[in-house]
Tab-separated table of N, CA, C and O in Angstrom:
chain	number	residue	atom	x	y	z
A	1	MET	N	-10.090	42.179	2.934
A	1	MET	CA	-11.314	41.051	3.069
A	1	MET	C	-12.522	40.879	4.305
A	1	MET	O	-11.530	41.307	4.991
A	2	ALA	N	-13.696	40.383	3.400
A	2	ALA	CA	-15.001	40.510	4.688
A	2	ALA	C	-14.690	39.518	5.697
A	2	ALA	O	-14.346	38.441	5.238
A	3	LYS	N	-14.738	39.890	6.750
A	3	LYS	CA	-15.253	38.490	7.844
A	3	LYS	C	-16.970	38.091	7.950
A	3	LYS	O	-17.511	39.131	7.851
A	4	THR	N	-16.679	37.041	8.121
A	4	THR	CA	-17.866	36.314	8.440
A	4	THR	C	-18.181	36.053	9.875
A	4	THR	O	-16.895	35.158	10.750
A	5	GLN	N	-19.518	36.335	10.856
A	5	GLN	CA	-18.571	35.817	11.881
A	5	GLN	C	-19.591	34.720	12.304
A	5	GLN	O	-20.776	33.966	11.560
A	6	LEU	N	-19.048	33.860	13.221
A	6	LEU	CA	-19.537	32.100	13.178
A	6	LEU	C	-19.987	32.301	14.118
A	6	LEU	O	-19.319	32.914	15.323
A	7	ASN	N	-20.883	31.618	15.287
A	7	ASN	CA	-21.237	31.374	16.962
A	7	ASN	C	-21.016	30.073	16.755
A	7	ASN	O	-21.765	29.229	15.993
A	8	VAL	N	-20.297	30.132	17.948
A	8	VAL	CA	-19.863	28.360	18.239
A	8	VAL	C	-19.834	28.232	19.522
A	8	VAL	O	-19.310	28.917	20.135
A	9	ARG	N	-20.900	26.884	20.101
A	9	ARG	CA	-20.807	26.830	20.924
A	9	ARG	C	-20.402	25.520	21.410
A	9	ARG	O	-19.773	24.240	21.127
A	10	VAL	N	-19.154	26.154	22.831
A	10	VAL	CA	-18.355	24.892	22.991
A	10	VAL	C	-18.431	24.613	25.037
A	10	VAL	O	-19.167	25.692	25.477
A	11	ASP	N	-17.830	23.921	25.188
A	11	ASP	CA	-18.193	23.576	27.165
A	11	ASP	C	-16.919	24.498	27.361
A	11	ASP	O	-16.237	25.321	26.965
A	12	GLU	N	-17.356	24.957	28.611
A	12	GLU	CA	-16.539	26.312	29.345
A	12	GLU	C	-15.315	25.692	29.502
A	12	GLU	O	-14.513	26.641	29.047
A	13	THR	N	-14.517	24.110	29.134
A	13	THR	CA	-13.500	24.267	29.310
A	13	THR	C	-12.772	24.117	28.443
A	13	THR	O	-11.601	25.192	28.680
A	14	THR	N	-13.380	23.967	27.347
A	14	THR	CA	-12.368	24.515	25.687
A	14	THR	C	-12.697	26.223	25.655
A	14	THR	O	-11.416	26.047	25.075
A	15	ALA	N	-14.105	26.713	26.029
A	15	ALA	CA	-13.786	28.033	25.971
A	15	ALA	C	-12.534	28.748	27.095
A	15	ALA	O	-12.073	29.705	26.030
A	16	GLU	N	-12.437	28.300	28.016
A	16	GLU	CA	-11.030	28.923	28.721
A	16	GLU	C	-10.217	28.816	28.623
A	16	GLU	O	-9.302	29.122	28.174
A	17	ALA	N	-9.591	27.114	27.804
A	17	ALA	CA	-8.151	26.556	27.205
A	17	ALA	C	-8.126	27.878	25.779
A	17	ALA	O	-6.974	27.963	25.836
A	18	ALA	N	-9.046	28.019	25.293
A	18	ALA	CA	-8.979	29.078	23.865
A	18	ALA	C	-8.481	30.422	24.508
A	18	ALA	O	-8.000	30.926	23.712
A	19	ARG	N	-9.111	30.806	25.540
A	19	ARG	CA	-8.941	32.413	25.670
A	19	ARG	C	-7.677	32.399	26.486
A	19	ARG	O	-7.037	32.958	26.222
A	20	GLN	N	-7.078	30.981	27.612
A	20	GLN	CA	-5.666	31.331	27.732
A	20	GLN	C	-4.621	31.487	26.425
A	20	GLN	O	-3.655	31.936	26.561
A	21	ARG	N	-4.969	30.355	25.494
A	21	ARG	CA	-4.028	30.257	24.778
A	21	ARG	C	-3.777	31.563	23.739
A	21	ARG	O	-2.672	31.772	23.497
A	22	ALA	N	-4.821	31.901	23.078
A	22	ALA	CA	-5.122	33.174	22.572
A	22	ALA	C	-4.064	34.362	23.590
A	22	ALA	O	-3.584	35.279	22.613
A	23	THR	N	-4.668	34.468	24.918
A	23	THR	CA	-3.843	35.543	25.610
A	23	THR	C	-2.194	35.275	25.685
A	23	THR	O	-1.427	36.262	25.651
A	24	GLN	N	-1.752	34.142	25.685
A	24	GLN	CA	-0.554	33.609	25.517
A	24	GLN	C	0.008	33.847	24.711
A	24	GLN	O	1.533	34.688	24.459
A	25	ARG	N	-0.823	33.594	22.881
A	25	ARG	CA	-0.241	34.436	21.971
A	25	ARG	C	-0.312	35.464	21.860
A	25	ARG	O	0.345	36.255	20.226
A	26	GLY	N	-0.788	36.413	22.381
A	26	GLY	CA	-1.427	38.027	22.539
A	26	GLY	C	-2.110	38.104	21.153
A	26	GLY	O	-2.362	38.959	20.829
A	27	MET	N	-3.093	37.734	21.033
A	27	MET	CA	-3.924	37.691	19.957
A	27	MET	C	-5.213	36.994	20.599
A	27	MET	O	-5.464	36.978	21.688
A	28	SER	N	-6.603	38.030	20.079
A	28	SER	CA	-7.938	37.963	20.160
A	28	SER	C	-8.193	36.347	20.297
A	28	SER	O	-7.669	35.672	19.286
A	29	VAL	N	-9.221	35.698	20.388
A	29	VAL	CA	-9.602	34.552	20.994
A	29	VAL	C	-10.179	34.126	19.058
A	29	VAL	O	-9.631	32.943	18.481
A	30	ASN	N	-10.745	35.320	18.327
A	30	ASN	CA	-11.159	35.230	17.458
A	30	ASN	C	-9.530	35.121	16.390
A	30	ASN	O	-9.940	33.612	15.432
A	31	ARG	N	-8.729	35.756	16.559
A	31	ARG	CA	-7.931	35.228	15.576
A	31	ARG	C	-7.219	33.744	15.773
A	31	ARG	O	-6.675	33.637	14.887
A	32	TYR	N	-7.082	33.832	17.165
A	32	TYR	CA	-6.764	32.323	18.007
A	32	TYR	C	-7.196	30.983	16.931
A	32	TYR	O	-6.626	30.163	16.624
A	33	ILE	N	-8.266	31.311	16.728
A	33	ILE	CA	-9.173	29.947	16.107
A	33	ILE	C	-9.124	30.611	14.934
A	33	ILE	O	-9.131	28.958	14.515
A	34	GLU	N	-9.066	31.575	14.075
A	34	GLU	CA	-8.754	31.735	12.768
A	34	GLU	C	-7.498	30.874	12.070
A	34	GLU	O	-7.250	30.024	11.483
A	35	GLU	N	-6.461	31.313	13.450
A	35	GLU	CA	-4.891	30.528	12.784
A	35	GLU	C	-5.303	29.145	12.966
A	35	GLU	O	-4.381	28.449	12.629
A	36	LEU	N	-5.952	28.673	13.964
A	36	LEU	CA	-5.880	27.199	13.835
A	36	LEU	C	-6.447	26.571	12.846
A	36	LEU	O	-6.071	25.765	12.655
A	37	VAL	N	-7.776	27.034	12.467
A	37	VAL	CA	-8.138	26.544	11.577
A	37	VAL	C	-7.480	26.591	9.778
A	37	VAL	O	-6.926	25.453	9.345
A	38	LYS	N	-6.697	27.363	9.853
A	38	LYS	CA	-5.216	27.784	8.689
A	38	LYS	C	-4.560	26.688	8.908
A	38	LYS	O	-4.313	26.239	7.845
A	39	GLN	N	-4.346	26.176	10.472
A	39	GLN	CA	-2.997	25.604	10.044
A	39	GLN	C	-3.699	24.055	9.854
A	39	GLN	O	-3.059	23.380	9.236
A	40	ASP	N	-4.971	23.794	10.330
A	40	ASP	CA	-5.281	22.653	10.374
A	40	ASP	C	-5.720	22.324	8.667
A	40	ASP	O	-5.412	21.009	7.963
A	41	ALA	N	-5.907	23.322	8.108
A	41	ALA	CA	-6.424	23.369	6.754
A	41	ALA	C	-5.184	22.585	5.989
A	41	ALA	O	-4.874	22.120	5.170
A	42	GLY	N	-4.275	23.581	6.358
A	42	GLY	CA	-2.329	23.217	5.435
A	42	GLY	C	-1.961	22.072	5.759
A	42	GLY	O	-1.538	21.481	5.342
A	43	GLU	N	-2.352	21.629	6.991
A	43	GLU	CA	-1.645	19.834	7.347
A	43	GLU	C	-2.564	19.192	6.579
A	43	GLU	O	-2.040	17.855	5.778
A	44	VAL	N	-3.871	19.464	6.150
A	44	VAL	CA	-4.832	18.685	5.297
A	44	VAL	C	-3.693	18.604	3.962
A	44	VAL	O	-4.208	17.212	3.357
A	45	GLY	N	-4.021	19.656	3.704
A	45	GLY	CA	-3.317	19.820	1.965
A	45	GLY	C	-2.036	19.139	2.268
A	45	GLY	O	-1.749	17.914	1.250
A	46	ARG	N	-1.050	18.737	3.061
A	46	ARG	CA	0.274	18.534	2.981
A	46	ARG	C	-0.005	16.828	3.088
A	46	ARG	O	0.694	15.849	2.570
A	47	THR	N	-0.838	16.428	3.974
A	47	THR	CA	-1.254	15.144	4.324
A	47	THR	C	-1.630	14.516	2.979
A	47	THR	O	-1.165	13.544	2.424
A	48	PHE	N	-2.566	15.225	2.162
A	48	PHE	CA	-3.135	14.855	0.760
A	48	PHE	C	-2.036	14.445	0.033
A	48	PHE	O	-1.464	13.811	-0.987
A	49	VAL	N	-1.035	15.589	-0.137
A	49	VAL	CA	0.265	15.397	-1.170
A	49	VAL	C	1.191	14.373	-0.760
A	49	VAL	O	1.971	13.704	-1.651
A	50	GLU	N	1.134	14.676	0.591
A	50	GLU	CA	2.070	12.878	0.867
A	50	GLU	C	1.737	11.679	0.471
A	50	GLU	O	2.078	10.787	0.045
A	51	ALA	N	0.548	11.666	0.569
A	51	ALA	CA	-0.415	10.242	0.356
A	51	ALA	C	-0.227	10.228	-1.370
A	51	ALA	O	-0.300	9.137	-1.841
A	52	ALA	N	-0.540	11.327	-1.569
A	52	ALA	CA	-0.421	11.198	-3.528
A	52	ALA	C	0.940	10.393	-4.249
A	52	ALA	O	1.390	9.917	-4.769
A	53	SER	N	1.948	11.390	-3.202
A	53	SER	CA	3.443	10.816	-3.548
A	53	SER	C	3.726	9.029	-3.087
A	53	SER	O	3.873	9.063	-4.131
A	54	ASP	N	2.979	9.087	-1.979
A	54	ASP	CA	3.178	7.372	-1.419
A	54	ASP	C	2.510	6.610	-2.805
A	54	ASP	O	3.330	5.341	-3.374
A	55	PHE	N	0.970	7.080	-3.028
A	55	PHE	CA	0.831	6.417	-4.237
A	55	PHE	C	1.524	6.306	-5.472
A	55	PHE	O	1.571	5.531	-5.989
A	56	MET	N	1.821	7.246	-5.965
A	56	MET	CA	2.767	7.152	-7.174
A	56	MET	C	4.264	6.160	-6.846
A	56	MET	O	4.101	6.203	-7.937
A	57	LYS	N	4.630	6.174	-5.781
A	57	LYS	CA	5.575	5.723	-5.786
A	57	LYS	C	5.393	4.149	-5.680
A	57	LYS	O	6.343	3.188	-6.189
A	58	SER	N	3.758	3.871	-5.123
A	58	SER	CA	3.708	2.319	-4.982
A	58	SER	C	3.625	1.903	-6.292
A	58	SER	O	3.403	0.588	-6.734
A	59	TYR	N	3.280	3.015	-7.835
A	59	TYR	CA	2.550	2.393	-8.483
A	59	TYR	C	3.427	2.883	-9.705
A	59	TYR	O	2.851	2.849	-10.952
A	60	GLU	N	4.427	2.870	-9.281
A	60	GLU	CA	5.593	3.736	-10.248
A	60	GLU	C	5.674	2.915	-11.422
A	60	GLU	O	5.863	3.296	-12.703
A	61	SER	N	5.591	1.409	-11.444
A	61	SER	CA	6.432	0.377	-12.389
A	61	SER	C	5.211	0.167	-13.168
A	61	SER	O	5.067	0.289	-14.265
A	62	VAL	N	4.013	0.311	-12.389
A	62	VAL	CA	2.555	-0.038	-13.253
A	62	VAL	C	2.285	1.011	-14.181
A	62	VAL	O	2.487	1.503	-15.646
A	63	PHE	N	2.877	2.122	-13.989
A	63	PHE	CA	2.667	3.706	-14.402
A	63	PHE	C	3.798	3.976	-15.950
A	63	PHE	O	3.483	3.923	-16.997
A	64	ALA	N	4.891	3.062	-15.687
A	64	ALA	CA	5.979	3.125	-16.479
A	64	ALA	C	5.625	2.231	-17.416
A	64	ALA	O	6.245	2.624	-18.584
A	65	GLU	N	5.237	1.110	-17.187
A	65	GLU	CA	4.863	0.306	-18.151
A	65	GLU	C	3.866	0.793	-19.083
A	65	GLU	O	3.560	0.391	-20.096
A	66	GLU	N	2.468	1.008	-18.551
A	66	GLU	CA	1.570	1.722	-19.056
A	66	GLU	C	1.848	3.120	-19.736
A	66	GLU	O	1.481	2.993	-21.103
A	67	PHE	N	2.634	3.607	-19.322
A	67	PHE	CA	2.662	5.169	-20.263
A	67	PHE	C	4.638	5.482	-20.579
A	67	PHE	O	4.698	6.401	-21.217
A	68	GLY	N	5.237	4.112	-20.052
A	68	GLY	CA	6.741	4.923	-20.658
A	68	GLY	C	7.375	5.438	-19.387
A	68	GLY	O	6.889	5.993	-18.764
A	69	GLU	N	8.519	5.108	-19.546
A	69	GLU	CA	9.627	6.053	-18.244
A	69	GLU	C	9.958	6.930	-18.623
A	69	GLU	O	10.537	7.372	-20.230
A	70	LEU	N	10.267	8.627	-17.820
A	70	LEU	CA	10.416	9.485	-18.346
A	70	LEU	C	11.695	9.731	-19.206
A	70	LEU	O	12.826	8.685	-18.017
A	71	GLY	N	12.394	10.071	-19.974
A	71	GLY	CA	13.572	10.312	-19.968
A	71	GLY	C	14.405	9.083	-21.064
A	71	GLY	O	15.227	9.121	-21.196
A	72	THR	N	13.273	7.970	-21.319
A	72	THR	CA	14.291	7.400	-21.898
A	72	THR	C	13.928	6.811	-23.372
A	72	THR	O	14.276	6.033	-24.169
A	73	GLY	N	12.459	7.570	-23.835
A	73	GLY	CA	12.163	7.842	-24.956
A	73	GLY	C	11.429	6.724	-25.058
A	73	GLY	O	11.145	6.463	-26.562
A	74	LYS	N	10.812	5.883	-24.459
A	74	LYS	CA	9.814	4.949	-24.718
A	74	LYS	C	8.510	5.616	-24.043
A	74	LYS	O	8.345	6.378	-23.244
A	75	GLY	N	7.344	5.064	-24.701
A	75	GLY	CA	6.206	5.166	-23.985
A	75	GLY	C	5.351	6.046	-25.147
A	75	GLY	O	5.448	6.437	-26.525
A	76	ALA	N	4.460	6.308	-24.142
A	76	ALA	CA	3.134	7.031	-24.981
A	76	ALA	C	3.590	8.407	-25.994
A	76	ALA	O	2.795	9.084	-26.523
A	77	ASP	N	4.351	9.145	-25.087
A	77	ASP	CA	5.275	10.731	-25.147
A	77	ASP	C	5.594	10.446	-26.645
A	77	ASP	O	6.375	11.601	-26.878
A	78	THR	N	5.745	9.349	-27.127
A	78	THR	CA	7.123	9.208	-28.339
A	78	THR	C	6.242	8.832	-29.717
A	78	THR	O	5.043	8.103	-29.519
A	79	ASP	N	6.436	9.100	-30.469
A	79	ASP	CA	5.387	8.270	-31.884
A	79	ASP	C	6.605	8.073	-33.196
A	79	ASP	O	6.123	8.241	-33.999
A	80	LYS	N	7.994	8.983	-33.081
A	80	LYS	CA	8.883	8.126	-34.328
A	80	LYS	C	9.553	7.038	-34.207
A	80	LYS	O	9.671	6.329	-33.150
A	81	ALA	N	10.111	6.739	-35.198
A	81	ALA	CA	10.185	5.220	-35.214
A	81	ALA	C	11.327	4.955	-34.371
A	81	ALA	O	11.307	3.901	-33.599
A	82	ASP	N	11.982	6.013	-34.026
A	82	ASP	CA	13.488	5.698	-33.030
A	82	ASP	C	13.191	6.022	-31.562
A	82	ASP	O	14.156	5.956	-30.747
A	83	GLY	N	12.217	5.929	-31.247
A	83	GLY	CA	11.596	6.109	-29.922
A	83	GLY	C	11.669	7.739	-29.368
A	83	GLY	O	11.792	7.781	-28.084
A	84	THR	N	12.078	8.757	-30.111
A	84	THR	CA	12.269	9.699	-29.813
A	84	THR	C	11.107	10.750	-30.115
A	84	THR	O	10.532	10.287	-30.762
A	85	ARG	N	10.596	11.763	-29.350
A	85	ARG	CA	10.174	12.734	-29.505
A	85	ARG	C	10.113	13.486	-30.746
A	85	ARG	O	11.290	14.129	-30.945
A	86	PRO	N	9.088	13.497	-31.347
A	86	PRO	CA	8.636	14.887	-32.511
A	86	PRO	C	8.676	16.359	-32.115
A	86	PRO	O	9.052	16.249	-30.974
A	87	ASP	N	10.062	17.100	-32.799
A	87	ASP	CA	9.690	18.317	-32.417
A	87	ASP	C	9.802	19.242	-33.433
A	87	ASP	O	9.202	18.915	-34.482
A	88	ALA	N	9.365	20.394	-33.477
A	88	ALA	CA	8.618	21.066	-34.209
A	88	ALA	C	9.565	21.179	-35.674
A	88	ALA	O	8.500	21.261	-36.675
A	89	SER	N	10.837	21.051	-35.740
A	89	SER	CA	11.207	20.490	-37.082
A	89	SER	C	10.473	19.308	-37.747
A	89	SER	O	10.730	19.227	-39.037
A	90	ASP	N	10.145	18.651	-37.313
A	90	ASP	CA	9.297	17.440	-37.913
A	90	ASP	C	8.243	17.671	-38.406
A	90	ASP	O	7.733	16.590	-39.483
A	91	GLU	N	7.569	18.435	-38.100
A	91	GLU	CA	6.258	18.851	-38.384
A	91	GLU	C	6.058	18.893	-40.123
A	91	GLU	O	4.818	18.369	-40.344
A	92	GLY	N	6.687	19.287	-40.811
A	92	GLY	CA	7.007	18.999	-41.998
A	92	GLY	C	6.729	18.103	-42.788
A	92	GLY	O	6.255	17.890	-44.107
A	93	SER	N	7.484	16.859	-41.983
A	93	SER	CA	7.716	15.702	-42.899
A	93	SER	C	6.471	14.650	-42.652
A	93	SER	O	6.750	13.806	-42.915
A	94	ARG	N	5.438	15.442	-42.030
A	94	ARG	CA	4.335	14.242	-41.578
A	94	ARG	C	3.280	14.033	-42.905
A	94	ARG	O	3.229	15.264	-43.157
């Protein structure tokens, strides 16, 4: 993978902390910063998934009312008179 160079200005305290932590981990400052960014990006993704899950739990009853409950045979994904989903064998009878 091609690498892109970034020139970042930080105060001396931050620069020294980055050098020390990189040394403690046995890696270059560049690699240390790259790992920090990857870790941060991963946390953002997890935060999004958790928020989406919380949203779905909060509005579960609204979705169930609008689209039907999964596994009950009721809702928008059914169209047979008995509330069941059509299968391939039903195709010829339509």
